[in-house]
mmCIF file of C-alpha atoms and ligand atoms in Angstrom:
data_model
loop_
_atom_site.group_PDB
_atom_site.id
_atom_site.type_symbol
_atom_site.label_atom_id
_atom_site.label_comp_id
_atom_site.label_asym_id
_atom_site.label_seq_id
_atom_site.Cartn_x
_atom_site.Cartn_y
_atom_site.Cartn_z
ATOM 1 C CA UNK A 1 -16.191 29.537 11.778
ATOM 2 C CA UNK A 2 -17.761 26.112 9.869
ATOM 3 C CA UNK A 3 -20.477 24.545 12.298
ATOM 4 C CA UNK A 4 -19.779 20.908 12.278
ATOM 5 C CA UNK A 5 -22.414 18.369 12.854
ATOM 6 C CA UNK A 6 -20.819 14.695 14.272
ATOM 7 C CA UNK A 7 -23.111 11.395 13.821
ATOM 8 C CA UNK A 8 -21.792 8.253 15.490
ATOM 9 C CA UNK A 9 -20.843 10.581 18.405
ATOM 10 C CA UNK A 10 -20.280 7.579 20.776
ATOM 11 C CA UNK A 11 -17.976 5.392 18.361
ATOM 12 C CA UNK A 12 -14.414 5.100 18.195
ATOM 13 C CA UNK A 13 -14.018 7.889 15.716
ATOM 14 C CA UNK A 14 -16.952 9.809 16.788
ATOM 15 C CA UNK A 15 -15.483 10.510 19.961
ATOM 16 C CA UNK A 16 -12.026 11.485 18.135
ATOM 17 C CA UNK A 17 -14.164 13.579 15.986
ATOM 18 C CA UNK A 18 -15.470 15.545 18.955
ATOM 19 C CA UNK A 19 -11.872 16.216 20.641
ATOM 20 C CA UNK A 20 -10.580 17.380 17.239
ATOM 21 C CA UNK A 21 -13.425 19.666 16.314
ATOM 22 C CA UNK A 22 -13.103 21.207 19.980
ATOM 23 C CA UNK A 23 -9.554 21.682 19.617
ATOM 24 C CA UNK A 24 -9.545 23.693 16.125
ATOM 25 C CA UNK A 25 -10.125 27.165 16.032
ATOM 26 C CA UNK A 26 -11.434 26.804 12.490
ATOM 27 C CA UNK A 27 -14.762 24.869 13.419
ATOM 28 C CA UNK A 28 -17.081 24.618 15.955
ATOM 29 C CA UNK A 29 -18.719 21.632 17.175
ATOM 30 C CA UNK A 30 -22.684 22.638 17.161
ATOM 31 C CA UNK A 31 -24.410 19.192 16.719
ATOM 32 C CA UNK A 32 -23.602 15.463 17.967
ATOM 33 C CA UNK A 33 -25.918 12.626 17.068
ATOM 34 C CA UNK A 34 -25.878 9.032 18.022
ATOM 35 C CA UNK A 35 -28.589 6.297 17.632
ATOM 36 C CA UNK A 36 -31.809 6.516 19.305
ATOM 37 C CA UNK A 37 -31.910 4.604 22.624
ATOM 38 C CA UNK A 38 -28.017 5.221 22.921
ATOM 39 C CA UNK A 39 -26.865 6.078 26.478
ATOM 40 C CA UNK A 40 -24.931 8.598 25.123
ATOM 41 C CA UNK A 41 -28.140 10.720 23.951
ATOM 42 C CA UNK A 42 -28.744 13.552 26.480
ATOM 43 C CA UNK A 43 -24.869 13.747 27.374
ATOM 44 C CA UNK A 44 -22.581 16.424 26.945
ATOM 45 C CA UNK A 45 -20.553 15.886 23.606
ATOM 46 C CA UNK A 46 -17.543 16.998 25.259
ATOM 47 C CA UNK A 47 -17.842 15.164 28.571
ATOM 48 C CA UNK A 48 -18.625 12.068 26.509
ATOM 49 C CA UNK A 49 -15.222 12.303 24.624
ATOM 50 C CA UNK A 50 -13.460 12.520 27.897
ATOM 51 C CA UNK A 51 -12.658 16.060 27.577
ATOM 52 C CA UNK A 52 -14.368 19.289 29.182
ATOM 53 C CA UNK A 53 -17.918 20.216 28.611
ATOM 54 C CA UNK A 54 -18.420 21.457 25.189
ATOM 55 C CA UNK A 55 -21.796 22.671 25.917
ATOM 56 C CA UNK A 56 -23.322 20.507 22.778
ATOM 57 C CA UNK A 57 -26.127 17.770 23.995
ATOM 58 C CA UNK A 58 -26.065 14.457 22.067
ATOM 59 C CA UNK A 59 -29.510 14.384 20.330
ATOM 60 C CA UNK A 60 -30.730 11.346 18.334
ATOM 61 C CA UNK A 61 -32.496 13.042 15.425
ATOM 62 C CA UNK A 62 -30.919 14.697 12.283
ATOM 63 C CA UNK A 63 -33.951 16.492 10.870
ATOM 64 C CA UNK A 64 -34.596 18.136 13.925
ATOM 65 C CA UNK A 65 -31.174 20.115 13.943
ATOM 66 C CA UNK A 66 -30.764 20.928 9.914
ATOM 67 C CA UNK A 67 -30.557 24.578 10.623
ATOM 68 C CA UNK A 68 -27.525 24.262 13.330
ATOM 69 C CA UNK A 69 -24.557 23.133 11.341
ATOM 70 C CA UNK A 70 -23.165 23.616 8.129
ATOM 71 C CA UNK A 71 -20.762 20.534 7.414
ATOM 72 C CA UNK A 72 -21.678 17.234 9.009
ATOM 73 C CA UNK A 73 -18.815 14.459 9.207
ATOM 74 C CA UNK A 74 -20.179 11.023 9.389
ATOM 75 C CA UNK A 75 -17.692 8.059 10.302
ATOM 76 C CA UNK A 76 -20.457 5.505 10.853
ATOM 77 C CA UNK A 77 -21.747 2.325 8.929
ATOM 78 C CA UNK A 78 -22.736 2.221 5.258
ATOM 79 C CA UNK A 79 -26.548 1.435 6.096
ATOM 80 C CA UNK A 80 -26.698 4.447 8.721
ATOM 81 C CA UNK A 81 -24.287 6.599 6.259
ATOM 82 C CA UNK A 82 -26.927 6.332 3.367
ATOM 83 C CA UNK A 83 -29.742 7.457 5.585
ATOM 84 C CA UNK A 84 -27.771 10.465 7.016
ATOM 85 C CA UNK A 85 -26.558 11.178 2.984
ATOM 86 C CA UNK A 86 -30.301 11.319 1.854
ATOM 87 C CA UNK A 87 -30.949 13.891 4.676
ATOM 88 C CA UNK A 88 -28.208 16.255 3.928
ATOM 89 C CA UNK A 89 -29.111 16.243 0.162
ATOM 90 C CA UNK A 90 -32.521 17.224 0.633
ATOM 91 C CA UNK A 91 -31.331 19.822 2.987
ATOM 92 C CA UNK A 92 -28.401 20.935 0.894
ATOM 93 C CA UNK A 93 -25.766 20.086 3.817
ATOM 94 C CA UNK A 94 -22.388 19.452 2.714
ATOM 95 C CA UNK A 95 -20.665 16.354 4.281
ATOM 96 C CA UNK A 96 -17.437 14.769 5.014
ATOM 97 C CA UNK A 97 -17.563 10.928 4.715
ATOM 98 C CA UNK A 98 -14.881 8.840 6.234
ATOM 99 C CA UNK A 99 -17.123 5.733 6.469
ATOM 100 C CA UNK A 100 -16.084 2.573 4.362
ATOM 101 C CA UNK A 101 -17.513 -0.897 3.127
ATOM 102 C CA UNK A 102 -20.040 0.319 0.913
ATOM 103 C CA UNK A 103 -21.442 -1.490 -2.012
ATOM 104 C CA UNK A 104 -21.130 -0.591 -5.623
ATOM 105 C CA UNK A 105 -25.120 0.610 -5.656
ATOM 106 C CA UNK A 106 -24.291 2.676 -2.396
ATOM 107 C CA UNK A 107 -21.040 4.412 -4.304
ATOM 108 C CA UNK A 108 -23.604 5.188 -6.967
ATOM 109 C CA UNK A 109 -26.235 6.602 -4.868
ATOM 110 C CA UNK A 110 -23.684 8.840 -3.423
ATOM 111 C CA UNK A 111 -22.143 9.806 -6.495
ATOM 112 C CA UNK A 112 -25.593 10.609 -7.380
ATOM 113 C CA UNK A 113 -25.682 12.787 -4.427
ATOM 114 C CA UNK A 114 -22.942 14.899 -4.963
ATOM 115 C CA UNK A 115 -24.671 16.282 -7.952
ATOM 116 C CA UNK A 116 -26.862 18.445 -5.028
ATOM 117 C CA UNK A 117 -24.636 19.023 -2.176
ATOM 118 C CA UNK A 118 -20.711 19.250 -1.797
ATOM 119 C CA UNK A 119 -18.693 15.868 -0.464
ATOM 120 C CA UNK A 120 -15.409 14.839 0.451
ATOM 121 C CA UNK A 121 -15.240 10.993 0.818
ATOM 122 C CA UNK A 122 -12.217 9.003 1.544
ATOM 123 C CA UNK A 123 -11.434 6.076 2.912
ATOM 124 C CA UNK A 124 -8.302 7.443 5.061
ATOM 125 C CA UNK A 125 -8.323 10.922 6.250
ATOM 126 C CA UNK A 126 -4.506 10.809 7.143
ATOM 127 C CA UNK A 127 -1.982 13.070 4.991
ATOM 128 C CA UNK A 128 0.433 10.424 5.429
ATOM 129 C CA UNK A 129 -1.622 7.680 3.672
ATOM 130 C CA UNK A 130 -2.657 10.438 1.018
ATOM 131 C CA UNK A 131 0.718 10.745 0.274
ATOM 132 C CA UNK A 132 1.398 7.334 0.307
ATOM 133 C CA UNK A 133 -1.123 7.053 -2.719
ATOM 134 C CA UNK A 134 0.782 9.609 -4.482
ATOM 135 C CA UNK A 135 4.056 7.237 -3.878
ATOM 136 C CA UNK A 136 2.219 4.105 -5.321
ATOM 137 C CA UNK A 137 0.920 5.646 -8.401
ATOM 138 C CA UNK A 138 4.609 6.324 -9.137
ATOM 139 C CA UNK A 139 6.171 3.305 -7.728
ATOM 140 C CA UNK A 140 3.683 1.540 -9.673
ATOM 141 C CA UNK A 141 4.724 3.190 -12.962
ATOM 142 C CA UNK A 142 7.845 2.691 -12.766
ATOM 143 C CA UNK A 143 8.744 -0.659 -11.128
ATOM 144 C CA UNK A 144 4.658 -2.279 -11.776
ATOM 145 C CA UNK A 145 4.826 -3.935 -14.679
ATOM 146 C CA UNK A 146 7.322 -6.422 -13.438
ATOM 147 C CA UNK A 147 7.005 -6.652 -10.171
ATOM 148 C CA UNK A 148 4.994 -8.612 -7.438
ATOM 149 C CA UNK A 149 2.669 -6.393 -5.995
ATOM 150 C CA UNK A 150 1.442 -7.093 -2.693
ATOM 151 C CA UNK A 151 -1.019 -5.083 -0.289
ATOM 152 C CA UNK A 152 -0.932 -6.164 3.333
ATOM 153 C CA UNK A 153 -3.012 -4.490 5.940
ATOM 154 C CA UNK A 154 -3.720 -4.999 9.508
ATOM 155 C CA UNK A 155 -6.560 -3.120 12.365
ATOM 156 C CA UNK A 156 -7.995 -4.122 15.134
ATOM 157 C CA UNK A 157 -10.290 -6.757 16.344
ATOM 158 C CA UNK A 158 -13.473 -4.549 16.014
ATOM 159 C CA UNK A 159 -13.048 -3.696 12.346
ATOM 160 C CA UNK A 160 -15.869 -5.442 10.287
ATOM 161 C CA UNK A 161 -15.445 -4.841 7.055
ATOM 162 C CA UNK A 162 -11.901 -6.365 4.808
ATOM 163 C CA UNK A 163 -9.846 -5.540 2.869
ATOM 164 C CA UNK A 164 -9.822 -2.150 4.695
ATOM 165 C CA UNK A 165 -11.170 0.517 2.383
ATOM 166 C CA UNK A 166 -7.532 2.453 2.250
ATOM 167 C CA UNK A 167 -6.008 -1.173 1.140
ATOM 168 C CA UNK A 168 -8.655 -1.065 -1.668
ATOM 169 C CA UNK A 169 -7.930 2.289 -2.809
ATOM 170 C CA UNK A 170 -4.509 1.466 -2.806
ATOM 171 C CA UNK A 171 -5.151 -1.124 -5.310
ATOM 172 C CA UNK A 172 -7.092 1.290 -6.855
ATOM 173 C CA UNK A 173 -4.566 3.671 -7.697
ATOM 174 C CA UNK A 174 -2.195 1.051 -8.577
ATOM 175 C CA UNK A 175 -4.195 -1.080 -10.824
ATOM 176 C CA UNK A 176 -5.223 2.337 -12.594
ATOM 177 C CA UNK A 177 -1.559 3.358 -13.122
ATOM 178 C CA UNK A 178 -1.042 0.224 -14.568
ATOM 179 C CA UNK A 179 -3.999 0.643 -17.084
ATOM 180 C CA UNK A 180 -5.749 -2.584 -15.247
ATOM 181 C CA UNK A 181 -9.164 -2.756 -13.678
ATOM 182 C CA UNK A 182 -8.638 -3.714 -10.023
ATOM 183 C CA UNK A 183 -12.042 -5.804 -10.304
ATOM 184 C CA UNK A 184 -10.172 -8.441 -13.426
ATOM 185 C CA UNK A 185 -6.712 -8.653 -11.166
ATOM 186 C CA UNK A 186 -7.490 -8.543 -7.634
ATOM 187 C CA UNK A 187 -6.771 -11.935 -5.122
ATOM 188 C CA UNK A 188 -8.404 -11.640 -1.854
ATOM 189 C CA UNK A 189 -6.551 -14.152 0.271
ATOM 190 C CA UNK A 190 -4.875 -17.562 -0.603
ATOM 191 C CA UNK A 191 -5.471 -21.242 0.668
ATOM 192 C CA UNK A 192 -4.661 -24.600 -0.692
ATOM 193 C CA UNK A 193 -2.927 -25.442 -4.077
ATOM 194 C CA UNK A 194 -3.143 -21.940 -5.887
ATOM 195 C CA UNK A 195 -0.507 -22.580 -8.543
ATOM 196 C CA UNK A 196 2.100 -20.223 -9.407
ATOM 197 C CA UNK A 197 1.537 -16.367 -9.018
ATOM 198 C CA UNK A 198 0.366 -14.492 -11.880
ATOM 199 C CA UNK A 199 2.298 -11.490 -12.345
ATOM 200 C CA UNK A 200 -0.608 -9.497 -13.431
ATOM 201 C CA UNK A 201 -2.432 -9.707 -10.076
ATOM 202 C CA UNK A 202 -2.631 -7.448 -6.864
ATOM 203 C CA UNK A 203 -2.543 -9.471 -3.633
ATOM 204 C CA UNK A 204 -4.493 -8.651 -0.708
ATOM 205 C CA UNK A 205 -4.043 -9.936 2.925
ATOM 206 C CA UNK A 206 -5.816 -8.906 5.812
ATOM 207 C CA UNK A 207 -4.973 -9.102 9.404
ATOM 208 C CA UNK A 208 -7.226 -8.388 12.422
ATOM 209 C CA UNK A 209 -5.830 -8.212 15.920
ATOM 210 C CA UNK A 210 -5.761 -6.365 19.218
ATOM 211 C CA UNK A 211 -5.754 -2.371 18.920
ATOM 212 C CA UNK A 212 -3.770 -2.124 15.850
ATOM 213 C CA UNK A 213 -5.081 1.443 14.495
ATOM 214 C CA UNK A 214 -4.350 0.869 10.789
ATOM 215 C CA UNK A 215 -0.844 -0.428 9.202
ATOM 216 C CA UNK A 216 -0.344 -0.825 5.275
ATOM 217 C CA UNK A 217 2.246 -1.942 3.329
ATOM 218 C CA UNK A 218 2.301 -2.167 -0.256
ATOM 219 C CA UNK A 219 5.282 -4.614 -1.840
ATOM 220 C CA UNK A 220 6.470 -4.506 -5.122
ATOM 221 C CA UNK A 221 8.817 -7.280 -5.447
ATOM 222 C CA UNK A 222 11.363 -8.738 -7.867
ATOM 223 C CA UNK A 223 13.703 -11.261 -8.097
ATOM 224 C CA UNK A 224 16.816 -9.683 -6.224
ATOM 225 C CA UNK A 225 14.960 -6.356 -4.766
ATOM 226 C CA UNK A 226 11.580 -5.326 -3.507
ATOM 227 C CA UNK A 227 10.455 -1.462 -2.597
ATOM 228 C CA UNK A 228 7.703 -1.492 0.501
ATOM 229 C CA UNK A 229 5.502 1.518 0.886
ATOM 230 C CA UNK A 230 4.342 1.343 4.272
ATOM 231 C CA UNK A 231 2.109 3.478 6.819
ATOM 232 C CA UNK A 232 1.204 3.295 10.124
ATOM 233 C CA UNK A 233 -1.432 4.739 12.404
ATOM 234 C CA UNK A 234 -0.657 5.362 15.843
ATOM 235 C CA UNK A 235 -3.968 7.296 16.899
ATOM 236 C CA UNK A 236 -7.317 7.745 15.272
ATOM 237 C CA UNK A 237 -6.763 11.340 15.839
ATOM 238 C CA UNK A 238 -4.952 11.517 12.518
ATOM 239 C CA UNK A 239 -8.112 10.748 10.895
ATOM 240 C CA UNK A 240 -10.238 13.176 12.807
ATOM 241 C CA UNK A 241 -7.721 16.006 12.143
ATOM 242 C CA UNK A 242 -7.975 15.008 8.494
ATOM 243 C CA UNK A 243 -11.608 15.195 8.454
ATOM 244 C CA UNK A 244 -11.821 18.422 10.423
ATOM 245 C CA UNK A 245 -9.309 19.855 7.542
ATOM 246 C CA UNK A 246 -11.709 18.434 4.677
ATOM 247 C CA UNK A 247 -14.930 19.818 6.433
ATOM 248 C CA UNK A 248 -12.882 23.554 6.535
ATOM 249 C CA UNK A 249 -12.023 22.980 2.886
ATOM 250 C CA UNK A 250 -15.428 21.819 1.803
ATOM 251 C CA UNK A 251 -17.347 24.901 3.104
ATOM 252 C CA UNK A 252 -16.956 26.967 0.255
ATOM 253 C CA UNK A 253 -16.933 24.441 -2.542
ATOM 254 C CA UNK A 254 -19.160 23.809 -5.362
ATOM 255 C CA UNK A 255 -21.346 20.370 -5.539
ATOM 256 C CA UNK A 256 -19.196 17.369 -6.382
ATOM 257 C CA UNK A 257 -17.520 14.316 -4.947
ATOM 258 C CA UNK A 258 -14.103 15.141 -3.956
ATOM 259 C CA UNK A 259 -11.390 13.349 -2.043
ATOM 260 C CA UNK A 260 -8.540 14.215 0.169
ATOM 261 C CA UNK A 261 -6.142 14.327 -2.676
ATOM 262 C CA UNK A 262 -8.407 17.375 -3.411
ATOM 263 C CA UNK A 263 -8.207 18.752 -0.015
ATOM 264 C CA UNK A 264 -4.383 18.083 0.177
ATOM 265 C CA UNK A 265 -3.771 19.314 -3.119
ATOM 266 C CA UNK A 266 -2.191 16.433 -4.064
ATOM 267 C CA UNK A 267 -3.921 16.017 -7.656
HETATM 268 N N1 LIG B 1 -11.861 7.180 6.381
HETATM 269 C C1 LIG B 1 -11.053 7.242 7.486
HETATM 270 O O1 LIG B 1 -9.855 8.148 7.686
HETATM 271 C C2 LIG B 1 -11.509 6.396 8.858
HETATM 272 C C3 LIG B 1 -10.671 6.175 9.828
HETATM 273 C C4 LIG B 1 -11.036 5.232 10.648
HETATM 274 C C5 LIG B 1 -12.283 4.496 10.560
HETATM 275 N N2 LIG B 1 -12.787 4.792 9.694
HETATM 276 C C6 LIG B 1 -14.217 4.261 9.278
HETATM 277 O O2 LIG B 1 -15.015 4.782 10.064
HETATM 278 C C7 LIG B 1 -16.341 3.852 10.234
HETATM 279 C C8 LIG B 1 -16.442 3.791 11.843
HETATM 280 O O3 LIG B 1 -15.558 3.483 12.421
HETATM 281 P P1 LIG B 1 -15.213 3.139 14.006
HETATM 282 O O4 LIG B 1 -14.283 2.419 14.299
HETATM 283 O O5 LIG B 1 -15.612 4.933 14.596
HETATM 284 O O6 LIG B 1 -16.475 2.468 14.373
HETATM 285 P P2 LIG B 1 -17.453 2.109 15.620
HETATM 286 O O7 LIG B 1 -16.909 2.476 17.027
HETATM 287 O O8 LIG B 1 -18.529 1.035 15.659
HETATM 288 O O9 LIG B 1 -18.471 3.513 15.327
HETATM 289 C C9 LIG B 1 -19.460 3.361 14.616
HETATM 290 C C10 LIG B 1 -20.699 4.306 14.810
HETATM 291 O O10 LIG B 1 -21.676 4.413 13.881
HETATM 292 C C11 LIG B 1 -22.837 4.653 14.767
HETATM 293 N N3 LIG B 1 -24.054 3.446 14.000
HETATM 294 C C12 LIG B 1 -23.768 2.561 13.524
HETATM 295 N N4 LIG B 1 -24.684 2.425 13.081
HETATM 296 C C13 LIG B 1 -25.981 3.421 13.199
HETATM 297 C C14 LIG B 1 -27.258 3.333 12.800
HETATM 298 N N5 LIG B 1 -27.749 2.539 12.341
HETATM 299 N N6 LIG B 1 -27.863 4.629 13.016
HETATM 300 C C15 LIG B 1 -27.017 5.397 13.561
HETATM 301 N N7 LIG B 1 -25.672 5.566 14.104
HETATM 302 C C16 LIG B 1 -25.429 4.205 13.697
HETATM 303 C C17 LIG B 1 -22.414 3.834 16.208
HETATM 304 O O11 LIG B 1 -23.338 4.228 16.997
HETATM 305 P P3 LIG B 1 -23.643 3.268 18.326
HETATM 306 O O12 LIG B 1 -22.420 3.682 19.065
HETATM 307 O O13 LIG B 1 -24.772 3.570 18.737
HETATM 308 O O14 LIG B 1 -23.654 1.487 17.853
HETATM 309 C C18 LIG B 1 -21.170 4.483 16.189
HETATM 310 O O15 LIG B 1 -21.119 5.273 16.946
HETATM 311 C C19 LIG B 1 -15.920 2.519 9.782
HETATM 312 O O16 LIG B 1 -16.740 2.318 8.416
HETATM 313 C C20 LIG B 1 -14.476 2.654 9.701
HETATM 314 O O17 LIG B 1 -14.051 1.660 8.665
HETATM 315 C C21 LIG B 1 -12.439 5.283 8.548
#
């Protein structure tokens, strides 16, 4: 049985992760961490998540419980996450990272850490989105050179980064299929006199509203027809269950940086 630590236990994803870990017969919740001063510290993790008591008290210091878990699941914020990664790297603990919004320098540090520990990192852990990435690569190959490509994403009002990590990953997959670099061809929003659309660009539009869990549409539009690949997440449990699947998968893997495409054997 893989022993799991959940950091950011009282966050939106943290609460769903506690439920997903407790519901799985392949993993056991042994550590739940919130930040010092959080009202969650000292509470039972199961009760915090609105389910039966799990017999695991929320604590506030990862370094004190390093012998109590095998894989750490992190859906927090980039700065908090970098501190957890450093601790896991030194302790040789594997990780599943769902946090989004890292800078390029932080991503390089994570790649460096993966030389010492096994890490699964993906901006979206749902099976459907990862299947969509495969469909996007194929569609880009067939239609990408002559269509206008637009990525439209919608999330809840509390999301702090934009475009979403998933939208950016979708853009990267499409750009790679077309032999382009997303850094050179991405257009993030439009305003004023923009001129005509350049066929070689990939456009991004962001909606932030209410309680939308996560919706992504990628449009390949030509004159006369268009293909749209669309994914809607209606519950955060889809991401939490994907993270649990990743934790089971990484337990016996070598050091390295993997993503959900590896976990789902879609590569
Ligand atoms: N990969 C995926 O499939 C996927 C799916 C959904 C979301 N996400 C990403 O997951 C992340 C979390 O999303 P969310 O909606 O759960 O956010 P959230 O509700 O704001 O939760 C963030 C959690 O991180 C904790 N945290 C923040 N700063 C911290 C620090 N300095 N030290 C310790 N803990 C800290 C917060 O603790 P407090 O409660 O004490 O502030 C909170 O528990 C985001 O980056 C989001 O984009 C990824």
